[in-house]
PDB file of C-alpha atoms and ligand atoms in Angstrom:
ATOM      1  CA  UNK A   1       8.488   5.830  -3.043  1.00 93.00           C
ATOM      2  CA  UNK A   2       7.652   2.722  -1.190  1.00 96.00           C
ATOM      3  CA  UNK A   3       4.439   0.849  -1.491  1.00 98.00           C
ATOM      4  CA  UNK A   4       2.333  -1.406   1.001  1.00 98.00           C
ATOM      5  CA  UNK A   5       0.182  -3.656  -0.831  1.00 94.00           C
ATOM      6  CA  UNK A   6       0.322  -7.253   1.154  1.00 93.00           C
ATOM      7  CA  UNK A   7      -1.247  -5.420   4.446  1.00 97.00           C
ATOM      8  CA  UNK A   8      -2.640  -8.605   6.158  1.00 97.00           C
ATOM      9  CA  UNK A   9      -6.488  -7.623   7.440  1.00 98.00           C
ATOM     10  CA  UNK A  10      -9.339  -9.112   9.342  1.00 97.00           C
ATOM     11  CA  UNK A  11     -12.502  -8.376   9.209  1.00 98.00           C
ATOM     12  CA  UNK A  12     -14.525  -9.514  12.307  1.00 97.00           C
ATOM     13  CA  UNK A  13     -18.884  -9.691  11.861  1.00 97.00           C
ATOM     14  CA  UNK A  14     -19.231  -8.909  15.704  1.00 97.00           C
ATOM     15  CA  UNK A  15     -17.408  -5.213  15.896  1.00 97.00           C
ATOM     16  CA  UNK A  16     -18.722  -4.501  12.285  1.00 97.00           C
ATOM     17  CA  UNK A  17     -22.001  -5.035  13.273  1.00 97.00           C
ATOM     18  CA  UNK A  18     -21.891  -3.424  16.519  1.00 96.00           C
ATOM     19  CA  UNK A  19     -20.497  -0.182  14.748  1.00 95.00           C
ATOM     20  CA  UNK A  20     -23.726  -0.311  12.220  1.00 96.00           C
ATOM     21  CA  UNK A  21     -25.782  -1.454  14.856  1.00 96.00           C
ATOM     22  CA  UNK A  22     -27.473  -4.549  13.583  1.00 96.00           C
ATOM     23  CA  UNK A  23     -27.757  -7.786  15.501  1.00 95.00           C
ATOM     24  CA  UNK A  24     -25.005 -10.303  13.446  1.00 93.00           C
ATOM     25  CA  UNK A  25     -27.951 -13.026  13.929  1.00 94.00           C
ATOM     26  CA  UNK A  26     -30.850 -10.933  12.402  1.00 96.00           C
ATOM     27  CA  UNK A  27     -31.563 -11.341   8.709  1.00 95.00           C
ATOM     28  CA  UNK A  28     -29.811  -7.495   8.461  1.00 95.00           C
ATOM     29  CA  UNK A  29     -26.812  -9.323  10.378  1.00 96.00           C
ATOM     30  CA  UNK A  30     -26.717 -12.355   7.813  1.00 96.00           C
ATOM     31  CA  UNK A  31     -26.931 -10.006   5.021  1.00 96.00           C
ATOM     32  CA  UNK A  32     -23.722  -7.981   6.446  1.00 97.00           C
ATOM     33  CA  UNK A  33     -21.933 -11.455   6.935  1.00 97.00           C
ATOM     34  CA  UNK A  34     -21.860 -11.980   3.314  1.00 96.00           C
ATOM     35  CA  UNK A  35     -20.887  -8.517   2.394  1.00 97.00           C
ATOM     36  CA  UNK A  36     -17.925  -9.102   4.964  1.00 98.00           C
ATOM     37  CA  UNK A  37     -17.459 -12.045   3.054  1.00 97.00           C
ATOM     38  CA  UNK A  38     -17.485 -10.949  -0.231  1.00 97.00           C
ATOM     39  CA  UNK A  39     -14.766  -8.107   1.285  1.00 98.00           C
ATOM     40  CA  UNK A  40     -12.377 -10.943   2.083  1.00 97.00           C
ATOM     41  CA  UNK A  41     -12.402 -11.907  -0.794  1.00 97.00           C
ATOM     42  CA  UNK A  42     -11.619  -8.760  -2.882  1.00 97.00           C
ATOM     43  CA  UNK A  43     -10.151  -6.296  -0.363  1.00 98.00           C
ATOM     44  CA  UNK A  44      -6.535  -4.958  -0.947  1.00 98.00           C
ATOM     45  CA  UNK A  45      -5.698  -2.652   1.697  1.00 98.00           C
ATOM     46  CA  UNK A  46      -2.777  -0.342   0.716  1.00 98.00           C
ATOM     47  CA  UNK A  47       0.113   2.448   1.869  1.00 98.00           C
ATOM     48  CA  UNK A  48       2.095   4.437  -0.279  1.00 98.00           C
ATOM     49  CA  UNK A  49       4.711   7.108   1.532  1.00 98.00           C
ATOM     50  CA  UNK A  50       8.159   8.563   0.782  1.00 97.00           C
ATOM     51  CA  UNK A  51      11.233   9.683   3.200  1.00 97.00           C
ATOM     52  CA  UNK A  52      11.328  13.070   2.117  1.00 97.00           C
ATOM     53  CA  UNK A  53      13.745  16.299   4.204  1.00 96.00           C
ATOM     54  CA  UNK A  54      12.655  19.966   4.671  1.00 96.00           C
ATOM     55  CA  UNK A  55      14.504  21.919   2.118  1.00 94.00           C
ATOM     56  CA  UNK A  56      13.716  25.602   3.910  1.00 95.00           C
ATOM     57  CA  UNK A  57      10.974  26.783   6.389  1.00 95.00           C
ATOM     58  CA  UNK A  58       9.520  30.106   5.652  1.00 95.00           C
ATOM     59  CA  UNK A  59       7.174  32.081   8.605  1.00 91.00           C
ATOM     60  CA  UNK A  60       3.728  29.564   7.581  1.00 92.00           C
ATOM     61  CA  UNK A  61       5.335  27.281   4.803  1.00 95.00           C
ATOM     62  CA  UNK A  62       7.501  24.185   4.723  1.00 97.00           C
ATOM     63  CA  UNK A  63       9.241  23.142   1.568  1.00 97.00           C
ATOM     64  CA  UNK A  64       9.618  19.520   0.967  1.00 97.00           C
ATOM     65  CA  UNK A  65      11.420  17.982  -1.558  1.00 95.00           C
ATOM     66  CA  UNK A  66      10.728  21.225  -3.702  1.00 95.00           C
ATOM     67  CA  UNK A  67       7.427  21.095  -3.040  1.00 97.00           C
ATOM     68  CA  UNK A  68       6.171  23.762  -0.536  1.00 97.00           C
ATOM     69  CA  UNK A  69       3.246  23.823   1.599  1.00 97.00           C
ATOM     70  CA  UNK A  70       2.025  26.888   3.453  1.00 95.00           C
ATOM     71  CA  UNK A  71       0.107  26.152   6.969  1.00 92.00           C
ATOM     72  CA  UNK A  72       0.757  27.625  10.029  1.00 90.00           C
ATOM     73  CA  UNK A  73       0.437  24.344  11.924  1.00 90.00           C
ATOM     74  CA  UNK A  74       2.386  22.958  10.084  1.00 93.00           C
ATOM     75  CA  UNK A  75       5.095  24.864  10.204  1.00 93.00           C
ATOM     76  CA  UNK A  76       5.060  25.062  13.703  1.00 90.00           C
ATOM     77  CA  UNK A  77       4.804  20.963  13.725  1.00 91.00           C
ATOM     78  CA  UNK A  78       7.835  20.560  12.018  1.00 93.00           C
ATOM     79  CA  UNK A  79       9.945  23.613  13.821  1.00 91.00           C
ATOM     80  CA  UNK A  80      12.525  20.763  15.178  1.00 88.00           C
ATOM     81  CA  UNK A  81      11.904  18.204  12.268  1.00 91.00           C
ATOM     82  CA  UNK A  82      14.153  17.938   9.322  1.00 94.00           C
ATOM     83  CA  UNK A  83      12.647  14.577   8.043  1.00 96.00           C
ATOM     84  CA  UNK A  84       9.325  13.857   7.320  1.00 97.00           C
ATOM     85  CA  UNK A  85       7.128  10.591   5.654  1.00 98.00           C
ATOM     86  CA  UNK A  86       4.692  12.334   3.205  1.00 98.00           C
ATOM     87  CA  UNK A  87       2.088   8.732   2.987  1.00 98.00           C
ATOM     88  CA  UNK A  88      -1.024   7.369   1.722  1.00 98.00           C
ATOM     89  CA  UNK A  89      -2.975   4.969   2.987  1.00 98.00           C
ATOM     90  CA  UNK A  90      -6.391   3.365   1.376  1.00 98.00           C
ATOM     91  CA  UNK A  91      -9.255   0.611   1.840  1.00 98.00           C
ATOM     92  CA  UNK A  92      -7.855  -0.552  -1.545  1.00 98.00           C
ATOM     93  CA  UNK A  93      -9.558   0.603  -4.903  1.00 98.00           C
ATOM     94  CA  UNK A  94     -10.718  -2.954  -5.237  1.00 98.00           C
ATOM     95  CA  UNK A  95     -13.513  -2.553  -2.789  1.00 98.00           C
ATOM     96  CA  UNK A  96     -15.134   0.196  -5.243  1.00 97.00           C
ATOM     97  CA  UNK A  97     -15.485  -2.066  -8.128  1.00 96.00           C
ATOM     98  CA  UNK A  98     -18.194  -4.103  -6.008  1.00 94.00           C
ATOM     99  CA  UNK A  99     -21.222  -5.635  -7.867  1.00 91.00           C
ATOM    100  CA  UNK A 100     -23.919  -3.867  -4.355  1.00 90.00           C
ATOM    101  CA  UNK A 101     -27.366  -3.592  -5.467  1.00 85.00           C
ATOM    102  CA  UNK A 102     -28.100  -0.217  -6.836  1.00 85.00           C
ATOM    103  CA  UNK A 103     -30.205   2.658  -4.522  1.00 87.00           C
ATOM    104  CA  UNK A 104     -29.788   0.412  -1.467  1.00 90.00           C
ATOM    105  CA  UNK A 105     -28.584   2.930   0.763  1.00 93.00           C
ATOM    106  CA  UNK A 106     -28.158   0.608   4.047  1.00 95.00           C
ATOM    107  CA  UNK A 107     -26.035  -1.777   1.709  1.00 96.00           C
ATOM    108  CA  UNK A 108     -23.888   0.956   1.201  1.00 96.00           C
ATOM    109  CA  UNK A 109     -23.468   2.177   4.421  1.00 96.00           C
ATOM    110  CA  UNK A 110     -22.264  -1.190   5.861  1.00 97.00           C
ATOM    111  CA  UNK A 111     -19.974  -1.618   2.749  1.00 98.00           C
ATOM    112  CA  UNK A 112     -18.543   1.923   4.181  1.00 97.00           C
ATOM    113  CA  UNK A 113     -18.020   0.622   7.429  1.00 97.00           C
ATOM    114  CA  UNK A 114     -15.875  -2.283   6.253  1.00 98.00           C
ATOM    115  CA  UNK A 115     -14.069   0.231   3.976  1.00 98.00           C
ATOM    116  CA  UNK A 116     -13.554   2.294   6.800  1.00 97.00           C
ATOM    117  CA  UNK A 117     -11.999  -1.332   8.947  1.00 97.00           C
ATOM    118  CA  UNK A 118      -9.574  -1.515   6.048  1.00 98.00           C
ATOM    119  CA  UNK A 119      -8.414   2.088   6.383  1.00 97.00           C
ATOM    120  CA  UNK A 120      -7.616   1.483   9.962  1.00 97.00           C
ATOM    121  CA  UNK A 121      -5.674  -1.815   9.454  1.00 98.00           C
ATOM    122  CA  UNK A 122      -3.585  -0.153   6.276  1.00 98.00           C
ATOM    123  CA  UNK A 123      -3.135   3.611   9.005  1.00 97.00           C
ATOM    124  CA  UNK A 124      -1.818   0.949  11.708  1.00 97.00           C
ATOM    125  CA  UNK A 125       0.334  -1.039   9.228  1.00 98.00           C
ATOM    126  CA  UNK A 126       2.106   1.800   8.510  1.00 97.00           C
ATOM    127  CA  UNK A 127       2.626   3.584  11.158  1.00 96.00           C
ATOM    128  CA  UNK A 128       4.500   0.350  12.358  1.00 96.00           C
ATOM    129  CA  UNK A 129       6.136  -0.497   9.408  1.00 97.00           C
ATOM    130  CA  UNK A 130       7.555   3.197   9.676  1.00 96.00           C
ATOM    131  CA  UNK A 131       8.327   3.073  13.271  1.00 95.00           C
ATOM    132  CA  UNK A 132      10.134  -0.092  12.850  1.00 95.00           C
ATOM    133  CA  UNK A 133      12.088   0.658   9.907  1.00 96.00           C
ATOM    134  CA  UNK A 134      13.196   3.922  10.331  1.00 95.00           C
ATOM    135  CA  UNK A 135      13.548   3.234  14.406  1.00 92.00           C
ATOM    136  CA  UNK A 136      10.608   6.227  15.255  1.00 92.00           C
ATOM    137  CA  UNK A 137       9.385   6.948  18.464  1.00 88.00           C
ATOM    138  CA  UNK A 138       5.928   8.830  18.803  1.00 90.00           C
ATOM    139  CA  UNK A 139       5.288  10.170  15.785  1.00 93.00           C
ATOM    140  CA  UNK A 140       2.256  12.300  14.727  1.00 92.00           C
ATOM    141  CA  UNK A 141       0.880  13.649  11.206  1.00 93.00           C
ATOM    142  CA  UNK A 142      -1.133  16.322   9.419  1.00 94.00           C
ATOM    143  CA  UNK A 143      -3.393  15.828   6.462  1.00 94.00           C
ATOM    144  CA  UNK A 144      -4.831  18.419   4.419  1.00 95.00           C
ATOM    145  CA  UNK A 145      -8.471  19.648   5.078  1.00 91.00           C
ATOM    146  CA  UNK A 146      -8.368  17.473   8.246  1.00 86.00           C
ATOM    147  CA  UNK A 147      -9.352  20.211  11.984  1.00 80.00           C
ATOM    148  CA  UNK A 148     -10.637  23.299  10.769  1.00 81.00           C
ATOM    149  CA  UNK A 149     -10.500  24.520   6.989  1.00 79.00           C
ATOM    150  CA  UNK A 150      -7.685  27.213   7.612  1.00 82.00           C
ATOM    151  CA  UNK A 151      -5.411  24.493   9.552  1.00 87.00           C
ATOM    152  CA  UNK A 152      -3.939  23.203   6.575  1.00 92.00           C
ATOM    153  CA  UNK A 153      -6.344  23.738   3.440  1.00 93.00           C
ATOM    154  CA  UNK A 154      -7.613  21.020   1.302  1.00 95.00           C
ATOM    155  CA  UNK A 155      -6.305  22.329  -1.844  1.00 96.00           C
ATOM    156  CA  UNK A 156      -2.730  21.599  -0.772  1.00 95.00           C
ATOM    157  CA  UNK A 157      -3.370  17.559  -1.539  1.00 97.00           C
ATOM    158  CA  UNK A 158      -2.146  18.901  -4.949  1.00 97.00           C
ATOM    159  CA  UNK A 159       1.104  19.320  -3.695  1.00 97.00           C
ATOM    160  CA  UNK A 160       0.983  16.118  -1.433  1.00 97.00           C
ATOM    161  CA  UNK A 161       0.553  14.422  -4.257  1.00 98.00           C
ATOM    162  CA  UNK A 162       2.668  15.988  -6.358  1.00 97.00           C
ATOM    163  CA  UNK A 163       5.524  15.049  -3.599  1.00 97.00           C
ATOM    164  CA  UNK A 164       4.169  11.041  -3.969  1.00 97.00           C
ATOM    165  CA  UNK A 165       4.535  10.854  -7.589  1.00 95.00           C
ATOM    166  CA  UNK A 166       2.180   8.294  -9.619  1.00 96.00           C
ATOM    167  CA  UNK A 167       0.145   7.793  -6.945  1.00 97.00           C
ATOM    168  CA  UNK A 168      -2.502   5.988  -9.367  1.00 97.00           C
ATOM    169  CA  UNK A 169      -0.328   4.056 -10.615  1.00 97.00           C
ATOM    170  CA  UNK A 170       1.040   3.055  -7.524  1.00 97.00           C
ATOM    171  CA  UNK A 171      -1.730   2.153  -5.413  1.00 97.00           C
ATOM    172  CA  UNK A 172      -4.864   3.533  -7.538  1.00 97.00           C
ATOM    173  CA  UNK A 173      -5.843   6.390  -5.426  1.00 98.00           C
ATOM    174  CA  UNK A 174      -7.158   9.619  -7.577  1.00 97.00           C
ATOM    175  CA  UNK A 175      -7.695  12.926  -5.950  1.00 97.00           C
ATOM    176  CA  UNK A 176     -10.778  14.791  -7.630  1.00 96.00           C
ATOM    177  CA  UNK A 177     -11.504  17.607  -8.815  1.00 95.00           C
ATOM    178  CA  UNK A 178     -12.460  19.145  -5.515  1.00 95.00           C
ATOM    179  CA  UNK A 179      -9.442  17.681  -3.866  1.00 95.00           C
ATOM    180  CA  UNK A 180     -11.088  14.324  -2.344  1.00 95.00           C
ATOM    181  CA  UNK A 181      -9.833  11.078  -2.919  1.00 97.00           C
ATOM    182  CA  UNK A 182     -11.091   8.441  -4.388  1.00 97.00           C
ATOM    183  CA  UNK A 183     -11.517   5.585  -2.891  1.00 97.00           C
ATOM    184  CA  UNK A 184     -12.950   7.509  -0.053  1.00 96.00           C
ATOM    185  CA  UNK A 185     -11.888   5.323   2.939  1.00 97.00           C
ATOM    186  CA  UNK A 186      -8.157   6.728   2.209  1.00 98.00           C
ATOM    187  CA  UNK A 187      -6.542   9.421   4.173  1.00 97.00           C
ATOM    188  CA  UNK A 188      -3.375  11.828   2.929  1.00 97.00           C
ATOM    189  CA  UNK A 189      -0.463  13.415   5.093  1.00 97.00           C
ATOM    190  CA  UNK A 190       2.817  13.986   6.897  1.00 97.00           C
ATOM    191  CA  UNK A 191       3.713  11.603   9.269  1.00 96.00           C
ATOM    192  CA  UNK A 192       6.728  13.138  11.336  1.00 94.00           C
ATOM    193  CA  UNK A 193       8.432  12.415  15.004  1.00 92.00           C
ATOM    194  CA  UNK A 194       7.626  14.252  17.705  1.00 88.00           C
ATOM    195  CA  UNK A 195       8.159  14.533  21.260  1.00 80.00           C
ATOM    196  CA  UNK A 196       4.573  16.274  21.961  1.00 78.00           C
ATOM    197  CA  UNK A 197       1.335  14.825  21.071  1.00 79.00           C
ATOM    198  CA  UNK A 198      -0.018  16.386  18.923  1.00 83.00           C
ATOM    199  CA  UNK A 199      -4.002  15.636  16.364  1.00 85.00           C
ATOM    200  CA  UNK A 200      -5.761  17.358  13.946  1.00 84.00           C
ATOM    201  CA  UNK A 201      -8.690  17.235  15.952  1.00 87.00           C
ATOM    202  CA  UNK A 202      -7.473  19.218  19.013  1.00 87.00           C
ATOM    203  CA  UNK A 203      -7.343  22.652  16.227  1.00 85.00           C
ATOM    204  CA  UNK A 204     -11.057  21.250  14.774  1.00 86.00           C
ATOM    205  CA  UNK A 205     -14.123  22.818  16.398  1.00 86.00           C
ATOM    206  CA  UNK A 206     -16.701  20.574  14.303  1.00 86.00           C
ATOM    207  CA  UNK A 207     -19.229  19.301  17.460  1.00 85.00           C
ATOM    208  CA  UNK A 208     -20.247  16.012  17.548  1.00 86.00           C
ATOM    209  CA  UNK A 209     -17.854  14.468  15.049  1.00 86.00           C
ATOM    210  CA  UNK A 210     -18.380  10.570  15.374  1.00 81.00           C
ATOM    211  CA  UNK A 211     -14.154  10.402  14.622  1.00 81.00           C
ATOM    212  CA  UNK A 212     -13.059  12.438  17.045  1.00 87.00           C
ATOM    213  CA  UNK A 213      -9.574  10.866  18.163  1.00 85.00           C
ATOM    214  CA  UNK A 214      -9.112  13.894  20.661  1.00 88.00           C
ATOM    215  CA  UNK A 215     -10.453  16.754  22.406  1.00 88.00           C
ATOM    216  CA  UNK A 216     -10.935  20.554  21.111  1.00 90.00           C
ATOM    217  CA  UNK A 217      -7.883  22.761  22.561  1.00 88.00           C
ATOM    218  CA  UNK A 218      -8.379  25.718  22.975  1.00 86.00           C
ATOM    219  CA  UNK A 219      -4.920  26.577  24.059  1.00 85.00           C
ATOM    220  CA  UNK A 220      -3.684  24.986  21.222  1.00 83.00           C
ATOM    221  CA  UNK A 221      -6.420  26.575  19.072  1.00 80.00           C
ATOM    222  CA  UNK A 222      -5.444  30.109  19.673  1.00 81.00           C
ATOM    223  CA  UNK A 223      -1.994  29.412  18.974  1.00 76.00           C
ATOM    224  CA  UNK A 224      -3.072  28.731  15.900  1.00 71.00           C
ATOM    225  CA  UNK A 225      -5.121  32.053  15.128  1.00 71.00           C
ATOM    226  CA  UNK A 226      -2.370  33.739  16.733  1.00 64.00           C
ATOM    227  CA  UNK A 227       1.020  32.564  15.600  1.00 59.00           C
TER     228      UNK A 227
HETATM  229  S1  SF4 B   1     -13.019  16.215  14.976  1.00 89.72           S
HETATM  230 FE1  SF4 B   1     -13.766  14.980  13.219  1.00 89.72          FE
HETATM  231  S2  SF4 B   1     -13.765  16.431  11.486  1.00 89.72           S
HETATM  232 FE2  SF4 B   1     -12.503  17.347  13.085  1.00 89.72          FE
HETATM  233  S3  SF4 B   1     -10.396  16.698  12.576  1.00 89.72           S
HETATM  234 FE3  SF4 B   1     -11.221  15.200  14.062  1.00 89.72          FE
HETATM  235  S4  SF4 B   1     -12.070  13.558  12.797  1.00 89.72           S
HETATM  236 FE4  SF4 B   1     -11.788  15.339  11.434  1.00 89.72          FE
END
């Protein structure tokens, strides 16, 4: 298990605010300023991952490590891969233990938004700390619950972090009760090589998803349903 915790960040007023829409030199912009600045000041953006190696592929599961997962897509993902970087990567619990002032909803939502800054920076930091250490080209990854619900079910974070160990402990990520994680500006997966591109979001038919990273395939799509 390797850990990530001295991801350097930045945190810039003018894209923050453009994402929430405020004006940085309104009183809402100068009120986001010093939330940004209280976020430098306590934000510790985080990774966690292993180098883990398919033990056996069954017709829709994957073992890893001894631990197996069953999704089509995934299986079909990893039909040339024996090697695969099971990962987690978070805003940093730190930014939950915040002193914002209670029931103010707009508060909140900007604090998301730098949350969801930090995220980014500790998704890229990885994914070139991984491609540089372990010499990866394009690489691609799955994460449980992410395209539609069948793709690769929620539930199976259980097992993802059952492959990663103490993940707590390690960079103080909890998974709930119904399988979400806590902070919730962290994302779970498989990062593996690849040679085609491939994103959760071409196999997710939600409309008007303000995340989107790529379009709906259907091609791809019925693949899925299909085998
Ligand atoms: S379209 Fe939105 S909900 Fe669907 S996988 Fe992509 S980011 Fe997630």
């Amino acid at each position: 298990m390797k850990t990530l915790s001295d991801i350097p960040f930045e945190l810039d007023l003018v894209s923050i605010a453009k994402t929430v829409h405020v004006e940085p030199d309104s009183p809402d912009g100068r009120t986001l300023a010093e939330l940004i600045e209280t976020a430098r000041r306590m934000a510790r953006p985080k990774a966690l991952y292993t180098e883990a190696f398919i033990d056996a592929k069954g017709a829709e599961t994957v073992t890893v490590d001894g631990i197996t997962f069953t999704s089509r897509m995934l299986r079909a993902n990893l039909e040339p891969i024996e090697r695969v970087f099971p990962f987690i990567a978070t805003c940093g619990h730190e930014m939950d233990t915040a002193d914002l002032p209670a029931g103010d909803f707009l508060v909140e939502f900007w604090w998301d938004a730098i949350k969801a800054v930090l995220l980014g920076t500790a998704i890229r930091h990885l994914n070139e700390h991984l491609k540089h250490r372990y010499a990866l080209g394009r690489t691609a990854s799955m994460s449980p619950g992410s395209g539609d619900v069948d793709v690769w079910p929620i539930e199976q974070q259980a097992e993802l972090f059952a492959l990663l160990g103490d993940v707590k402990g390690q960079i103080g990520v909890e998974l709930t009760e119904s399988f979400l994680m806590k902070p919730n500006k962290t994302v779970s997966g498989i990062c593996f090589a690849t040679e085609v591109d491939f994103h959760s979001c071409q196999v997710c038919r939600r409309k008007d998803c303000p995340s989107r990273g790529a379009p709906f395939d259907p091609h791809l799509w019925d693949q899925h349903q299909h085998g």
